[in-house]
Coordinates of C-alpha atoms and ligand atoms in Angstrom, one line a residue:
X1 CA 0.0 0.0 0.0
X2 CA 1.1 3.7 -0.5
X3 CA 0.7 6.1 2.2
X4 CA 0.9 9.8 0.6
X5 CA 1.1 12.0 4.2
X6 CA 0.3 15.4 3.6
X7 CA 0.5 19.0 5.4
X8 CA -3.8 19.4 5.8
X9 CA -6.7 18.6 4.0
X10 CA -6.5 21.1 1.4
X11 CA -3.5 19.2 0.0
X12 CA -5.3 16.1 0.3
X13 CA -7.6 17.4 -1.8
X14 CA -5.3 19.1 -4.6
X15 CA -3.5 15.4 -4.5
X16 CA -6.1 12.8 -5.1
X17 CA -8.1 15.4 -7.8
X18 CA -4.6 15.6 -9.7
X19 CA -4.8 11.4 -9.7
X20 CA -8.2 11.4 -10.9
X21 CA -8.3 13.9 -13.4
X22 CA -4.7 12.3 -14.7
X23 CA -6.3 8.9 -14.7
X24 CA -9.4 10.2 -16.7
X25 CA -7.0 12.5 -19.2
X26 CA -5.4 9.0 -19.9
X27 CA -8.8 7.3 -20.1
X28 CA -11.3 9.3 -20.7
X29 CA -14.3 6.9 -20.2
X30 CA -13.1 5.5 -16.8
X31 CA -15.1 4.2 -14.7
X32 CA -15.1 5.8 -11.4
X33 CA -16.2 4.5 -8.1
X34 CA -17.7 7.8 -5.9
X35 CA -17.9 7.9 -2.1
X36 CA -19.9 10.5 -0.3
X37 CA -19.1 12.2 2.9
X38 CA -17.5 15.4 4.1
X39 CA -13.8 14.3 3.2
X40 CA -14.3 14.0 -0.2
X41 CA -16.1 17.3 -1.1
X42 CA -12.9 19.2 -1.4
X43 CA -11.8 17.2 -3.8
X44 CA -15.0 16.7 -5.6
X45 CA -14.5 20.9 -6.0
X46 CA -11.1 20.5 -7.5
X47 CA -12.5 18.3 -10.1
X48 CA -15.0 21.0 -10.3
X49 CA -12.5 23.7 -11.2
X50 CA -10.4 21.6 -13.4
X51 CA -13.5 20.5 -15.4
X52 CA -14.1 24.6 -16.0
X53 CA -10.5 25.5 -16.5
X54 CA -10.5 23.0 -19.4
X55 CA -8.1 20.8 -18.1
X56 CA -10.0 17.9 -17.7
X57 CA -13.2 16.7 -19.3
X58 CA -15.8 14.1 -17.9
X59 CA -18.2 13.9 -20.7
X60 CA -17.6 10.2 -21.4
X61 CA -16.8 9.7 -17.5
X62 CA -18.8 6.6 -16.1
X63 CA -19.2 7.1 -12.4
X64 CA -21.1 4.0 -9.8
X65 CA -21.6 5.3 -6.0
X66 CA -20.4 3.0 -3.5
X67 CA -23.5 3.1 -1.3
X68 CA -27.1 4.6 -0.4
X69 CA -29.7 4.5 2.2
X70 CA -32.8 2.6 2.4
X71 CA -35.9 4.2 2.4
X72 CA -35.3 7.5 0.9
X73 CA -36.3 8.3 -2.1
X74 CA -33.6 9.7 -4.8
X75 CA -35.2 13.5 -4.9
X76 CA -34.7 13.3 -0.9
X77 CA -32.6 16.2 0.2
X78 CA -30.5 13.7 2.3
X79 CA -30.0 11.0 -0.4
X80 CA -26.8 10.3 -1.4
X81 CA -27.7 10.6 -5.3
X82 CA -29.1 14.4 -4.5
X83 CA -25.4 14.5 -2.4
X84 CA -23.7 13.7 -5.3
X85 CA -25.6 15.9 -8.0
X86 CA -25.2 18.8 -5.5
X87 CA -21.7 18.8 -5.0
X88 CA -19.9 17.0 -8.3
X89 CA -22.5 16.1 -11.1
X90 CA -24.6 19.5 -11.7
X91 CA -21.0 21.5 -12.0
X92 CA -19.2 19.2 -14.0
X93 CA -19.8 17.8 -18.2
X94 CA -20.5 14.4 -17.2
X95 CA -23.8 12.8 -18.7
X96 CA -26.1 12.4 -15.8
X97 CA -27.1 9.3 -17.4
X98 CA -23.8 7.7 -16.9
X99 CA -23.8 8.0 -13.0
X100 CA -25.3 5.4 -10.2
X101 CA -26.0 5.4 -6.9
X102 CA -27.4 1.9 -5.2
X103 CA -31.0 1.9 -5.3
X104 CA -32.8 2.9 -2.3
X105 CA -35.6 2.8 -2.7
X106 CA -36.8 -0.8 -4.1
X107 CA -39.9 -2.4 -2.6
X108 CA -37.5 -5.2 -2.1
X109 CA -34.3 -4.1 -1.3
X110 CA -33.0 -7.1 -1.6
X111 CA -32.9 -6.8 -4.9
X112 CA -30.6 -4.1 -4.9
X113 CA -27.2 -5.7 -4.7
X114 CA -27.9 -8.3 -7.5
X115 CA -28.9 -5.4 -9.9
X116 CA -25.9 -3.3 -8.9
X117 CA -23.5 -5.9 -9.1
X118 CA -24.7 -6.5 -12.7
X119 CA -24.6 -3.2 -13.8
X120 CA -20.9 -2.7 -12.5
X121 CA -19.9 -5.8 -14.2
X122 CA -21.5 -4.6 -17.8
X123 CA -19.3 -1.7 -17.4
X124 CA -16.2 -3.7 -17.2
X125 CA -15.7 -3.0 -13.8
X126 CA -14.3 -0.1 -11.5
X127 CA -11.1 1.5 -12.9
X128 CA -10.2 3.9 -9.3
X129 CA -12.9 4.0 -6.1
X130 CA -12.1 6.5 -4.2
X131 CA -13.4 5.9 -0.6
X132 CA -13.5 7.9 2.8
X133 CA -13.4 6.2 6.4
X134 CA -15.6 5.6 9.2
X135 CA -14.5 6.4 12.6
X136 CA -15.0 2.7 13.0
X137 CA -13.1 1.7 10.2
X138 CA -16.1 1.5 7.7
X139 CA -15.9 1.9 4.1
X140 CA -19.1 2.2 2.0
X141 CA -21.4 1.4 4.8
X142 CA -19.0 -1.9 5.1
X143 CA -19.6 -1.4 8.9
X144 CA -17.1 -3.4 11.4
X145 CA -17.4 -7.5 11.2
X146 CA -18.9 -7.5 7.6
X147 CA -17.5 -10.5 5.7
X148 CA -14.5 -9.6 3.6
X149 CA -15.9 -11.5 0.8
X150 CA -19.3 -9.1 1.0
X151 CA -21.1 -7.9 -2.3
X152 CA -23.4 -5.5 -3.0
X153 CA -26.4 -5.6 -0.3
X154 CA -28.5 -4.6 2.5
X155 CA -26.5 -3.6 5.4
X156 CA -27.7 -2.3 8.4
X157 CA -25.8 0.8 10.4
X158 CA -24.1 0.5 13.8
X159 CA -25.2 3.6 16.4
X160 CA -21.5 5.0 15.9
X161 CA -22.5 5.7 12.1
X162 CA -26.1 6.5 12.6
X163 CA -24.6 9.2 15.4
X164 CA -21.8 10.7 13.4
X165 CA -24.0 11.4 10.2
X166 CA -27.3 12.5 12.2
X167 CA -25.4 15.7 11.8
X168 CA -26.9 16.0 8.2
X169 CA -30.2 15.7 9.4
X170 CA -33.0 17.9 11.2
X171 CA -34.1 17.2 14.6
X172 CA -36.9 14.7 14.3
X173 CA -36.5 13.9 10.7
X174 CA -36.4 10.2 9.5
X175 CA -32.9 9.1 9.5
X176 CA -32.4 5.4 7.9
X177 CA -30.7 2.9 9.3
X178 CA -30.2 0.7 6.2
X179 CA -28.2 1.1 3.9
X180 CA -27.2 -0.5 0.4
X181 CA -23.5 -0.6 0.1
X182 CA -20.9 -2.3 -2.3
X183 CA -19.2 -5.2 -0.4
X184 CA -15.7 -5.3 0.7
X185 CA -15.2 -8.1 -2.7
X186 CA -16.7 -5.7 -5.0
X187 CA -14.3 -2.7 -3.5
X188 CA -11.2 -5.2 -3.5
X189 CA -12.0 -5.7 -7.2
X190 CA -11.6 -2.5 -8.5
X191 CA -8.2 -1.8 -10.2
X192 CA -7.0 0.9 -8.0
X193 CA -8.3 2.5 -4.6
X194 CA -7.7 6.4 -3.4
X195 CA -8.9 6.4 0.5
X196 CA -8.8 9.9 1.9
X197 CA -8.9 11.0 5.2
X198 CA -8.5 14.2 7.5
X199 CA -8.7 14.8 10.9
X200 CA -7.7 13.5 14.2
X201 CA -11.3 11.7 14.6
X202 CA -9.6 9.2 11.6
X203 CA -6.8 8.7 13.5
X204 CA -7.3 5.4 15.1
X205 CA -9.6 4.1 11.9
X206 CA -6.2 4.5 9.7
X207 CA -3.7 3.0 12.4
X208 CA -6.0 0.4 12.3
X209 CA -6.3 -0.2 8.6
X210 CA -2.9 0.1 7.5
X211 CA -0.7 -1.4 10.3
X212 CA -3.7 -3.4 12.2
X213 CA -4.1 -7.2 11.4
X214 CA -6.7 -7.5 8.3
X215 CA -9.6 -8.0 10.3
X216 CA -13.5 -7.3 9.5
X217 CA -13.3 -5.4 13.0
X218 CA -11.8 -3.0 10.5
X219 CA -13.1 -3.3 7.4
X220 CA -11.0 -0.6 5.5
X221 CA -7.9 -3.0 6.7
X222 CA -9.3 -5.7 3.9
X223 CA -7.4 -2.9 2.0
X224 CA -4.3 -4.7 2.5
X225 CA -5.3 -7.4 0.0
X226 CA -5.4 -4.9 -2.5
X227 CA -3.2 -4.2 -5.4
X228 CA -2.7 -1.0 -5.6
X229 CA -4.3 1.4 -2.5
X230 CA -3.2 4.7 -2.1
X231 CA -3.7 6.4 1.1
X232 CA -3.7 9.9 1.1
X233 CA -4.4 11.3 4.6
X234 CA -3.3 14.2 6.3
X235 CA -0.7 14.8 10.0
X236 CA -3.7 14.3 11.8
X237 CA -5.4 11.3 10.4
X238 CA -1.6 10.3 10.5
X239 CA -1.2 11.0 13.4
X240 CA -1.4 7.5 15.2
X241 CA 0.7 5.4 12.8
X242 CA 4.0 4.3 14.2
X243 CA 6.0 3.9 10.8
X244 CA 5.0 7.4 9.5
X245 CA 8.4 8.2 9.1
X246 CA 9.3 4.9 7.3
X247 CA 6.0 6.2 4.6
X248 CA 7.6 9.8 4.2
X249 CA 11.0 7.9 3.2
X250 CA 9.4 5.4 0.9
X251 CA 7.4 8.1 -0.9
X252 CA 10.5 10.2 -2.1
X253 CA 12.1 6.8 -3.5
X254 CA 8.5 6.3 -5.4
X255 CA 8.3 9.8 -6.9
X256 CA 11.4 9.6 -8.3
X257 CA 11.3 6.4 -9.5
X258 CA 8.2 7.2 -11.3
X259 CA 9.6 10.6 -12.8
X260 CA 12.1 8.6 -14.3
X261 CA 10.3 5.5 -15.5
X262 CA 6.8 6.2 -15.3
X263 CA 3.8 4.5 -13.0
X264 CA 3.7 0.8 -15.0
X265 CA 0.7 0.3 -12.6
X266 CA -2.0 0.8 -15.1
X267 CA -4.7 3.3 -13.5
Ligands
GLP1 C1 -20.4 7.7 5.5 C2 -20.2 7.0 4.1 C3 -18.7 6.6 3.9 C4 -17.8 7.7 4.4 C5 -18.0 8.0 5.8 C6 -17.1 9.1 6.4 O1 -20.8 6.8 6.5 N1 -21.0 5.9 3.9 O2 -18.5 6.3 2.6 O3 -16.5 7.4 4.1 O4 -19.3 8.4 6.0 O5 -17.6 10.3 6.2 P1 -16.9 11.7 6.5 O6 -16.0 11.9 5.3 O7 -18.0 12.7 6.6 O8 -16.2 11.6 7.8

């Protein structure tokens, strides 16, 4: 795994927006795996900017979320779908048409996963997922002791997630509990992963995921297993790692080495 250890979240943001709008310069109808959350909105309006500036253009840009909630309806002001057309899709030259979010709101959702998995596979599968953390590790809504094999599905949410994001909602408004998320499989299956994270309240979540035993206590630590992860995190999200120096080291090695002969890594 790569852990890129940055000055604050700003620079977390320039950094992984560079990588996706390099990767999508290169391939132009990649297809991008979305996560929603606070961490990623930076970045989301660096892709923004570029996408204006006419560096970068997503018109043939495929994009599948990694997860939704049960119950609401796609219009709802707290689904993730309205999330994601709020703060990437209405600002950028993508084709609304070639973006998904789970479905959350089947009769059965049961159904969901199945369908998603399917559609994912007819697109030839996820060429860079960029995913946030959970205070508890989470990814999607992977919450703590999901299977590492897990495909798309119903999951339900612990009362650590269901309290950190009650911030989004009103006092007294419905707030699910379900959710559909991608399974860890289906995340360990795409060709490369960008996990962001800022803040001290990460911390512990990224000790855990990149120097912890793989465990689904931790589901982000599945990560391991993956070919080619990049973390890119800030001091404080950093800040509980004991070989931090050791990633600072490594990452001047790498940048050079890829200056010189390139990133044969694909994506
Ligand atoms: C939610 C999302 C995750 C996200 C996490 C962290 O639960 N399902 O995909 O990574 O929150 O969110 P934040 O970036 O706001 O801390």
């Amino acid at each position: 795994m790569e852990v890129i250890i940055l000055k604050n979240a700003t620079e977390v943001a320039e950094r992984s927006a560079r990588i996706v709008c390099d990767t999508v310069n290169k391939k132009p109808n990649t297809v991008l795996g979305l996560a929603t959350g606070s961490t990623p909105v930076a970045m989301y309006k660096e892709m923004i900017n570029a996408n204006k500036e006419g560096k970068v253009s997503f018109k043939q840009m495929r994009t599948f979320n990694l997860d939704e909630y049960v119950g609401l309806d796609p219009s709802h002001h707290q689904s993730y779908r309205t999330f994601m057309n709020e703060n990437l899709f209405n600002d950028i030259d993508i084709d609304i048409d070639n973006t998904q979010v789970p479905p959350g709101n089947l009769e059965n959702p049961m159904e969901a996963g199945p369908y998603y998995e399917d559609l994912i596979a007819k697109a030839g599968g996820i060429d860079l997922q960029i995913l946030g953390i959970g205070t508890n590790g989470h990814i999607g809504f992977n919450e703590p002791t999901s299977s590492l094999a897990s495909r798309t599905r119903v999951k339900t949410l612990t009362e650590t997630t269901v309290k950190d994001n009650s911030r989004f909602f009103k006092e007294g408004e419905f707030q699910p509990t379900l959710s559909i998320t991608m399974g860890i499989k289906t995340i360990l299956e795409t060709k490369r992963v960008l996990l962001l994270a800022t803040g001290k309240n990460k911390a512990k979540a990224i000790a855990d995921a990149i120097e912890g035993p793989m465990a689904g206590r931790c589901p982000a630590s599945a990560l391991q297993m993956h070919e080619h992860t990049t973390f890119i995190i800030d001091e404080d999200a950093a800040s509980q790692l004991e070989m931090k120096e050791y990633y600072k080291y490594v990452l001047g090695f790498q940048d050079n080495l890829i200056d010189k002969f390139g990133d044969s890594r694909g994506v």
